[in-house]
């Protein structure tokens, strides 16, 4: 039996940062990494009300577990989990139930917000009526907006999302390959503060996917494994496979991508000053006369 390097009497269950550790040390190790990320970027301030984007997938459930456990240590005043119901039959229903159960088990308030309630149509309806040629891209834009609106309604000072280091590395590379450097603005562990938006943070930004899965397993997180039926984006899938291949030869490829981005960000590369005007329909900051979420909401509603 291989032993935990910190507790000789306990069996090792995993390797964390190269060391064999028992279940307790693995959990505390992952939580310590999240706490360090939160403190390093000043993600939360004492007394704040924090919103947690809770989709019901593994990453968001792990985020909820860890923030609930670290709440006293981080001085968080209150937590509210926010779940967006896009209206994807057979997929979101299960995720919402998992999210509801987790929030109730952790004694965290839970708020549901739906595309139908906000824009009068579900994603399924819009797809069946042929209104959205690229459902995943419309959905992604509207999900972000729905989360922000719910976080505002709930009086959140900050909104935490469950993006891991792997997600961030993929997004950085994708935005570079697409030639959309302005989108890098929302890639960092702490999004550049945009007036009019609830500030966003990513407490799992330095956890690898493997560490997220390990924590989910150790805590017994019940999560949805089925992928979304509309999940699209051939480029993201290609990047995911390429990075996995690259990491066989260069084990720190993802970490180094994130580091390179952070250096660029420190030098002022991703400046929030691009958001100079406000959308004429909703009043949110925008780079164009009508913001992307309003354009996508009109598409969802079938408005030309
Ligand atoms: Fe929406 Fe795409 Fe996420 Fe599915 S994968 S919930 S379509 S953003």
mmCIF file of C-alpha atoms and ligand atoms in Angstrom:
data_model
loop_
_atom_site.group_PDB
_atom_site.id
_atom_site.type_symbol
_atom_site.label_atom_id
_atom_site.label_comp_id
_atom_site.label_asym_id
_atom_site.label_seq_id
_atom_site.Cartn_x
_atom_site.Cartn_y
_atom_site.Cartn_z
ATOM 1 C CA UNK A 1 0.000 0.000 0.000
ATOM 2 C CA UNK A 2 1.399 3.387 -0.974
ATOM 3 C CA UNK A 3 1.182 5.826 1.923
ATOM 4 C CA UNK A 4 0.202 9.462 2.093
ATOM 5 C CA UNK A 5 3.363 11.596 2.329
ATOM 6 C CA UNK A 6 1.777 13.574 5.183
ATOM 7 C CA UNK A 7 0.049 10.736 7.072
ATOM 8 C CA UNK A 8 1.988 7.473 7.040
ATOM 9 C CA UNK A 9 -1.016 5.565 8.415
ATOM 10 C CA UNK A 10 -3.297 6.599 5.539
ATOM 11 C CA UNK A 11 -3.383 5.077 2.080
ATOM 12 C CA UNK A 12 -2.583 7.353 -0.815
ATOM 13 C CA UNK A 13 -5.513 7.845 -3.213
ATOM 14 C CA UNK A 14 -4.023 10.305 -5.678
ATOM 15 C CA UNK A 15 -1.030 12.381 -6.673
ATOM 16 C CA UNK A 16 -1.297 16.104 -6.128
ATOM 17 C CA UNK A 17 1.541 18.288 -7.411
ATOM 18 C CA UNK A 18 3.725 15.193 -7.623
ATOM 19 C CA UNK A 19 3.070 13.964 -4.056
ATOM 20 C CA UNK A 20 1.084 10.864 -3.060
ATOM 21 C CA UNK A 21 -1.720 11.963 -0.758
ATOM 22 C CA UNK A 22 -4.655 10.496 1.157
ATOM 23 C CA UNK A 23 -8.260 11.573 0.549
ATOM 24 C CA UNK A 24 -8.235 14.224 3.304
ATOM 25 C CA UNK A 25 -4.965 15.771 2.135
ATOM 26 C CA UNK A 26 -6.127 15.737 -1.497
ATOM 27 C CA UNK A 27 -9.308 17.630 -0.581
ATOM 28 C CA UNK A 28 -7.487 20.142 1.589
ATOM 29 C CA UNK A 29 -4.817 20.540 -1.107
ATOM 30 C CA UNK A 30 -7.390 21.390 -3.781
ATOM 31 C CA UNK A 31 -9.211 23.782 -1.440
ATOM 32 C CA UNK A 32 -5.908 25.466 -0.532
ATOM 33 C CA UNK A 33 -5.214 26.062 -4.233
ATOM 34 C CA UNK A 34 -8.608 27.701 -4.666
ATOM 35 C CA UNK A 35 -8.101 29.860 -1.555
ATOM 36 C CA UNK A 36 -4.682 30.931 -2.843
ATOM 37 C CA UNK A 37 -6.178 31.908 -6.229
ATOM 38 C CA UNK A 38 -8.956 33.894 -4.533
ATOM 39 C CA UNK A 39 -6.465 35.738 -2.311
ATOM 40 C CA UNK A 40 -3.916 36.318 -5.055
ATOM 41 C CA UNK A 41 -6.464 38.071 -7.265
ATOM 42 C CA UNK A 42 -8.495 39.659 -4.448
ATOM 43 C CA UNK A 43 -11.590 37.964 -5.886
ATOM 44 C CA UNK A 44 -13.803 38.514 -2.826
ATOM 45 C CA UNK A 45 -13.888 41.181 -0.165
ATOM 46 C CA UNK A 46 -15.102 40.645 3.387
ATOM 47 C CA UNK A 47 -18.851 41.006 3.818
ATOM 48 C CA UNK A 48 -19.723 40.473 0.170
ATOM 49 C CA UNK A 49 -22.711 38.651 -1.266
ATOM 50 C CA UNK A 50 -21.352 36.179 -3.807
ATOM 51 C CA UNK A 51 -23.285 34.628 -6.686
ATOM 52 C CA UNK A 52 -22.182 31.207 -7.908
ATOM 53 C CA UNK A 53 -23.093 30.197 -11.460
ATOM 54 C CA UNK A 54 -24.429 26.684 -10.975
ATOM 55 C CA UNK A 55 -25.164 24.755 -14.168
ATOM 56 C CA UNK A 56 -25.284 21.321 -12.535
ATOM 57 C CA UNK A 57 -22.123 20.212 -14.338
ATOM 58 C CA UNK A 58 -19.077 18.978 -12.450
ATOM 59 C CA UNK A 59 -17.081 22.237 -12.453
ATOM 60 C CA UNK A 60 -19.888 24.417 -11.122
ATOM 61 C CA UNK A 61 -20.846 21.859 -8.460
ATOM 62 C CA UNK A 62 -17.234 21.633 -7.277
ATOM 63 C CA UNK A 63 -17.124 25.440 -7.174
ATOM 64 C CA UNK A 64 -20.262 25.542 -5.024
ATOM 65 C CA UNK A 65 -18.901 22.911 -2.618
ATOM 66 C CA UNK A 66 -15.580 24.700 -2.221
ATOM 67 C CA UNK A 67 -16.995 28.222 -1.841
ATOM 68 C CA UNK A 68 -19.533 26.936 0.707
ATOM 69 C CA UNK A 69 -16.728 25.275 2.681
ATOM 70 C CA UNK A 70 -14.402 28.294 2.460
ATOM 71 C CA UNK A 71 -17.149 30.877 3.091
ATOM 72 C CA UNK A 72 -16.158 31.653 6.712
ATOM 73 C CA UNK A 73 -12.419 31.672 5.942
ATOM 74 C CA UNK A 74 -12.941 34.058 3.013
ATOM 75 C CA UNK A 75 -15.291 36.312 4.977
ATOM 76 C CA UNK A 76 -18.135 35.877 2.459
ATOM 77 C CA UNK A 77 -21.346 37.271 3.943
ATOM 78 C CA UNK A 78 -23.786 35.229 1.851
ATOM 79 C CA UNK A 79 -23.869 32.900 -1.122
ATOM 80 C CA UNK A 80 -26.529 32.456 -3.775
ATOM 81 C CA UNK A 81 -26.371 29.813 -6.484
ATOM 82 C CA UNK A 82 -27.781 30.862 -9.866
ATOM 83 C CA UNK A 83 -28.957 28.338 -12.452
ATOM 84 C CA UNK A 84 -29.981 29.283 -15.975
ATOM 85 C CA UNK A 85 -32.703 27.238 -17.638
ATOM 86 C CA UNK A 86 -32.226 27.635 -21.389
ATOM 87 C CA UNK A 87 -35.080 25.224 -22.063
ATOM 88 C CA UNK A 88 -33.179 22.193 -23.370
ATOM 89 C CA UNK A 89 -35.465 19.245 -22.822
ATOM 90 C CA UNK A 90 -33.958 16.043 -21.433
ATOM 91 C CA UNK A 91 -30.701 17.814 -20.602
ATOM 92 C CA UNK A 92 -31.218 20.879 -18.465
ATOM 93 C CA UNK A 93 -33.994 19.231 -16.421
ATOM 94 C CA UNK A 94 -31.557 16.716 -14.948
ATOM 95 C CA UNK A 95 -28.860 19.349 -14.391
ATOM 96 C CA UNK A 96 -31.344 21.638 -12.608
ATOM 97 C CA UNK A 97 -32.354 18.850 -10.259
ATOM 98 C CA UNK A 98 -28.693 18.125 -9.435
ATOM 99 C CA UNK A 99 -28.104 21.842 -8.869
ATOM 100 C CA UNK A 100 -31.189 22.136 -6.652
ATOM 101 C CA UNK A 101 -30.140 19.147 -4.532
ATOM 102 C CA UNK A 102 -26.559 20.406 -4.103
ATOM 103 C CA UNK A 103 -27.690 23.899 -3.075
ATOM 104 C CA UNK A 104 -30.158 22.482 -0.589
ATOM 105 C CA UNK A 105 -27.583 20.060 0.875
ATOM 106 C CA UNK A 106 -25.074 22.888 1.311
ATOM 107 C CA UNK A 107 -27.753 25.284 2.669
ATOM 108 C CA UNK A 108 -27.101 27.779 -0.112
ATOM 109 C CA UNK A 109 -29.917 29.950 -1.533
ATOM 110 C CA UNK A 110 -30.818 28.938 -5.066
ATOM 111 C CA UNK A 111 -32.238 31.143 -7.811
ATOM 112 C CA UNK A 112 -33.482 29.851 -11.185
ATOM 113 C CA UNK A 113 -33.694 32.098 -14.202
ATOM 114 C CA UNK A 114 -35.023 31.000 -17.589
ATOM 115 C CA UNK A 115 -34.767 32.064 -21.229
ATOM 116 C CA UNK A 116 -38.575 31.893 -21.471
ATOM 117 C CA UNK A 117 -39.005 34.213 -18.482
ATOM 118 C CA UNK A 118 -36.418 36.672 -19.844
ATOM 119 C CA UNK A 119 -36.953 36.525 -23.604
ATOM 120 C CA UNK A 120 -40.236 34.684 -24.121
ATOM 121 C CA UNK A 121 -38.765 31.635 -25.864
ATOM 122 C CA UNK A 122 -36.751 28.571 -24.939
ATOM 123 C CA UNK A 123 -33.689 27.497 -26.904
ATOM 124 C CA UNK A 124 -35.528 24.321 -27.994
ATOM 125 C CA UNK A 125 -38.439 26.368 -29.391
ATOM 126 C CA UNK A 126 -36.139 28.727 -31.271
ATOM 127 C CA UNK A 127 -34.197 25.792 -32.747
ATOM 128 C CA UNK A 128 -37.356 23.963 -33.849
ATOM 129 C CA UNK A 129 -38.600 27.152 -35.541
ATOM 130 C CA UNK A 130 -35.278 27.495 -37.373
ATOM 131 C CA UNK A 131 -34.500 30.863 -35.747
ATOM 132 C CA UNK A 132 -30.997 30.138 -34.481
ATOM 133 C CA UNK A 133 -28.484 28.735 -36.996
ATOM 134 C CA UNK A 134 -25.854 28.264 -34.289
ATOM 135 C CA UNK A 135 -27.686 27.336 -31.051
ATOM 136 C CA UNK A 136 -24.564 27.002 -28.896
ATOM 137 C CA UNK A 137 -23.264 30.401 -29.802
ATOM 138 C CA UNK A 138 -26.665 32.113 -29.225
ATOM 139 C CA UNK A 139 -27.061 30.197 -25.976
ATOM 140 C CA UNK A 140 -23.565 31.050 -24.706
ATOM 141 C CA UNK A 141 -24.117 34.789 -25.180
ATOM 142 C CA UNK A 142 -27.587 34.706 -23.580
ATOM 143 C CA UNK A 143 -26.480 32.493 -20.688
ATOM 144 C CA UNK A 144 -23.826 35.039 -19.756
ATOM 145 C CA UNK A 145 -26.382 37.847 -19.890
ATOM 146 C CA UNK A 146 -28.957 35.850 -17.890
ATOM 147 C CA UNK A 147 -26.386 35.171 -15.178
ATOM 148 C CA UNK A 148 -25.496 38.834 -14.962
ATOM 149 C CA UNK A 149 -29.151 39.897 -14.771
ATOM 150 C CA UNK A 150 -29.900 37.354 -12.030
ATOM 151 C CA UNK A 151 -26.768 38.340 -10.097
ATOM 152 C CA UNK A 152 -27.885 41.985 -10.192
ATOM 153 C CA UNK A 153 -31.412 41.111 -9.083
ATOM 154 C CA UNK A 154 -29.975 39.074 -6.226
ATOM 155 C CA UNK A 155 -27.777 41.985 -5.152
ATOM 156 C CA UNK A 156 -24.516 40.095 -5.707
ATOM 157 C CA UNK A 157 -21.271 42.029 -5.372
ATOM 158 C CA UNK A 158 -19.471 39.476 -7.487
ATOM 159 C CA UNK A 159 -20.300 36.435 -9.617
ATOM 160 C CA UNK A 160 -18.097 33.321 -9.494
ATOM 161 C CA UNK A 161 -17.974 30.854 -12.382
ATOM 162 C CA UNK A 162 -16.485 27.355 -12.448
ATOM 163 C CA UNK A 163 -13.929 27.753 -15.239
ATOM 164 C CA UNK A 164 -10.836 25.630 -14.663
ATOM 165 C CA UNK A 165 -7.317 26.200 -15.943
ATOM 166 C CA UNK A 166 -8.025 23.829 -18.846
ATOM 167 C CA UNK A 167 -11.106 25.863 -19.876
ATOM 168 C CA UNK A 168 -9.156 29.095 -19.683
ATOM 169 C CA UNK A 169 -6.224 27.780 -21.720
ATOM 170 C CA UNK A 170 -8.625 26.570 -24.432
ATOM 171 C CA UNK A 171 -10.451 29.898 -24.500
ATOM 172 C CA UNK A 172 -7.220 31.904 -24.712
ATOM 173 C CA UNK A 173 -5.998 29.836 -27.655
ATOM 174 C CA UNK A 174 -9.408 29.918 -29.339
ATOM 175 C CA UNK A 175 -9.662 33.700 -29.176
ATOM 176 C CA UNK A 176 -6.157 34.086 -30.553
ATOM 177 C CA UNK A 177 -6.818 31.636 -33.415
ATOM 178 C CA UNK A 178 -10.132 33.323 -34.218
ATOM 179 C CA UNK A 179 -8.431 36.688 -34.318
ATOM 180 C CA UNK A 180 -10.659 38.097 -31.583
ATOM 181 C CA UNK A 181 -8.234 39.492 -29.015
ATOM 182 C CA UNK A 182 -10.953 41.741 -27.522
ATOM 183 C CA UNK A 183 -12.632 38.588 -26.211
ATOM 184 C CA UNK A 184 -9.525 37.911 -24.114
ATOM 185 C CA UNK A 185 -10.999 40.527 -21.823
ATOM 186 C CA UNK A 186 -13.070 37.884 -20.063
ATOM 187 C CA UNK A 187 -10.438 35.146 -20.007
ATOM 188 C CA UNK A 188 -8.532 35.964 -16.826
ATOM 189 C CA UNK A 189 -9.102 34.705 -13.291
ATOM 190 C CA UNK A 190 -10.696 38.049 -12.486
ATOM 191 C CA UNK A 191 -12.461 39.730 -15.360
ATOM 192 C CA UNK A 192 -11.514 43.309 -16.059
ATOM 193 C CA UNK A 193 -14.097 45.435 -14.266
ATOM 194 C CA UNK A 194 -16.639 46.641 -16.778
ATOM 195 C CA UNK A 195 -18.981 49.297 -15.545
ATOM 196 C CA UNK A 196 -22.544 48.011 -15.683
ATOM 197 C CA UNK A 197 -21.610 44.339 -15.226
ATOM 198 C CA UNK A 198 -21.415 42.387 -11.993
ATOM 199 C CA UNK A 199 -17.673 41.636 -11.626
ATOM 200 C CA UNK A 200 -16.798 38.026 -12.503
ATOM 201 C CA UNK A 201 -14.205 35.790 -10.912
ATOM 202 C CA UNK A 202 -12.968 32.252 -11.527
ATOM 203 C CA UNK A 203 -11.851 30.677 -8.247
ATOM 204 C CA UNK A 204 -10.962 27.382 -10.019
ATOM 205 C CA UNK A 205 -8.705 29.178 -12.521
ATOM 206 C CA UNK A 206 -5.570 27.325 -11.379
ATOM 207 C CA UNK A 207 -7.117 23.872 -10.964
ATOM 208 C CA UNK A 208 -6.539 21.362 -13.727
ATOM 209 C CA UNK A 209 -9.482 19.355 -15.023
ATOM 210 C CA UNK A 210 -7.955 16.320 -13.304
ATOM 211 C CA UNK A 211 -7.978 18.115 -9.936
ATOM 212 C CA UNK A 212 -11.616 19.152 -10.409
ATOM 213 C CA UNK A 213 -12.586 15.550 -11.191
ATOM 214 C CA UNK A 214 -10.580 14.296 -8.206
ATOM 215 C CA UNK A 215 -12.335 16.705 -5.835
ATOM 216 C CA UNK A 216 -15.754 15.821 -7.288
ATOM 217 C CA UNK A 217 -15.007 12.149 -6.714
ATOM 218 C CA UNK A 218 -13.730 12.649 -3.153
ATOM 219 C CA UNK A 219 -16.674 14.797 -2.078
ATOM 220 C CA UNK A 220 -19.134 12.498 -3.825
ATOM 221 C CA UNK A 221 -20.464 15.192 -6.136
ATOM 222 C CA UNK A 222 -23.317 13.832 -8.207
ATOM 223 C CA UNK A 223 -22.991 15.580 -11.563
ATOM 224 C CA UNK A 224 -24.399 15.408 -15.047
ATOM 225 C CA UNK A 225 -22.130 13.493 -17.385
ATOM 226 C CA UNK A 226 -24.342 13.755 -20.514
ATOM 227 C CA UNK A 227 -23.107 16.430 -22.903
ATOM 228 C CA UNK A 228 -25.498 19.130 -24.093
ATOM 229 C CA UNK A 229 -27.206 18.080 -27.362
ATOM 230 C CA UNK A 230 -26.430 21.484 -28.924
ATOM 231 C CA UNK A 231 -22.829 21.582 -27.801
ATOM 232 C CA UNK A 232 -21.056 23.001 -30.793
ATOM 233 C CA UNK A 233 -17.881 24.686 -31.791
ATOM 234 C CA UNK A 234 -15.666 22.528 -33.979
ATOM 235 C CA UNK A 235 -12.750 24.858 -33.246
ATOM 236 C CA UNK A 236 -13.015 24.387 -29.465
ATOM 237 C CA UNK A 237 -13.119 20.632 -29.918
ATOM 238 C CA UNK A 238 -10.030 20.741 -32.177
ATOM 239 C CA UNK A 239 -8.221 22.913 -29.630
ATOM 240 C CA UNK A 240 -9.171 20.553 -26.822
ATOM 241 C CA UNK A 241 -7.730 17.579 -28.705
ATOM 242 C CA UNK A 242 -4.620 19.496 -29.817
ATOM 243 C CA UNK A 243 -3.856 20.673 -26.273
ATOM 244 C CA UNK A 244 -4.313 17.144 -24.912
ATOM 245 C CA UNK A 245 -1.869 15.885 -27.573
ATOM 246 C CA UNK A 246 0.592 18.710 -26.917
ATOM 247 C CA UNK A 247 0.571 18.045 -23.175
ATOM 248 C CA UNK A 248 1.941 14.565 -23.753
ATOM 249 C CA UNK A 249 5.164 16.240 -24.892
ATOM 250 C CA UNK A 250 4.910 19.531 -23.033
ATOM 251 C CA UNK A 251 3.137 18.755 -19.732
ATOM 252 C CA UNK A 252 2.808 22.445 -18.788
ATOM 253 C CA UNK A 253 1.365 23.656 -22.104
ATOM 254 C CA UNK A 254 -1.975 24.796 -20.606
ATOM 255 C CA UNK A 255 -0.378 26.320 -17.511
ATOM 256 C CA UNK A 256 2.099 28.205 -19.692
ATOM 257 C CA UNK A 257 -0.654 29.548 -21.955
ATOM 258 C CA UNK A 258 -2.489 30.907 -18.917
ATOM 259 C CA UNK A 259 0.760 32.387 -17.543
ATOM 260 C CA UNK A 260 1.543 34.043 -20.873
ATOM 261 C CA UNK A 261 -1.947 35.568 -20.933
ATOM 262 C CA UNK A 262 -1.553 36.864 -17.375
ATOM 263 C CA UNK A 263 1.702 38.589 -18.306
ATOM 264 C CA UNK A 264 -0.044 40.181 -21.292
ATOM 265 C CA UNK A 265 -2.921 41.237 -19.040
ATOM 266 C CA UNK A 266 -0.555 42.773 -16.474
ATOM 267 C CA UNK A 267 0.925 44.930 -19.187
ATOM 268 C CA UNK A 268 -2.543 46.288 -19.923
ATOM 269 C CA UNK A 269 -3.107 44.141 -23.005
ATOM 270 C CA UNK A 270 -6.772 43.464 -22.324
ATOM 271 C CA UNK A 271 -8.150 46.868 -21.603
ATOM 272 C CA UNK A 272 -11.747 47.415 -20.560
ATOM 273 C CA UNK A 273 -11.675 50.771 -22.338
ATOM 274 C CA UNK A 274 -12.979 49.144 -25.530
ATOM 275 C CA UNK A 275 -16.512 49.259 -24.084
ATOM 276 C CA UNK A 276 -17.122 52.885 -24.870
ATOM 277 C CA UNK A 277 -20.863 53.077 -25.477
ATOM 278 C CA UNK A 278 -24.047 51.536 -24.174
ATOM 279 C CA UNK A 279 -26.483 49.314 -26.070
ATOM 280 C CA UNK A 280 -29.423 51.365 -27.297
ATOM 281 C CA UNK A 281 -31.864 48.552 -26.418
ATOM 282 C CA UNK A 282 -30.811 47.409 -22.954
ATOM 283 C CA UNK A 283 -28.325 49.999 -21.688
ATOM 284 C CA UNK A 284 -25.554 47.470 -21.001
ATOM 285 C CA UNK A 285 -21.995 48.408 -22.080
ATOM 286 C CA UNK A 286 -21.362 47.455 -25.688
ATOM 287 C CA UNK A 287 -18.857 47.806 -28.495
ATOM 288 C CA UNK A 288 -21.681 48.313 -31.003
ATOM 289 C CA UNK A 289 -25.017 50.185 -31.133
ATOM 290 C CA UNK A 290 -26.929 47.014 -30.228
ATOM 291 C CA UNK A 291 -25.058 44.604 -27.950
ATOM 292 C CA UNK A 292 -24.476 40.963 -28.848
ATOM 293 C CA UNK A 293 -26.934 39.602 -26.212
ATOM 294 C CA UNK A 294 -29.717 41.847 -27.616
ATOM 295 C CA UNK A 295 -28.881 40.679 -31.162
ATOM 296 C CA UNK A 296 -29.080 37.046 -30.024
ATOM 297 C CA UNK A 297 -32.255 37.637 -27.984
ATOM 298 C CA UNK A 298 -33.931 39.036 -31.123
ATOM 299 C CA UNK A 299 -32.813 35.981 -33.049
ATOM 300 C CA UNK A 300 -34.284 33.739 -30.321
ATOM 301 C CA UNK A 301 -37.558 35.638 -30.517
ATOM 302 C CA UNK A 302 -37.620 35.504 -34.321
ATOM 303 C CA UNK A 303 -37.362 39.306 -34.641
ATOM 304 C CA UNK A 304 -35.473 40.253 -37.824
HETATM 305 FE FE1 LIG B 1 -25.916 26.330 -24.203
HETATM 306 FE FE2 LIG B 1 -23.848 25.460 -25.684
HETATM 307 FE FE3 LIG B 1 -23.790 25.259 -23.007
HETATM 308 FE FE4 LIG B 1 -25.471 23.727 -24.444
HETATM 309 S S1 LIG B 1 -23.208 23.685 -24.499
HETATM 310 S S2 LIG B 1 -25.944 24.834 -22.546
HETATM 311 S S3 LIG B 1 -26.038 25.115 -26.078
HETATM 312 S S4 LIG B 1 -23.815 27.167 -24.206
#
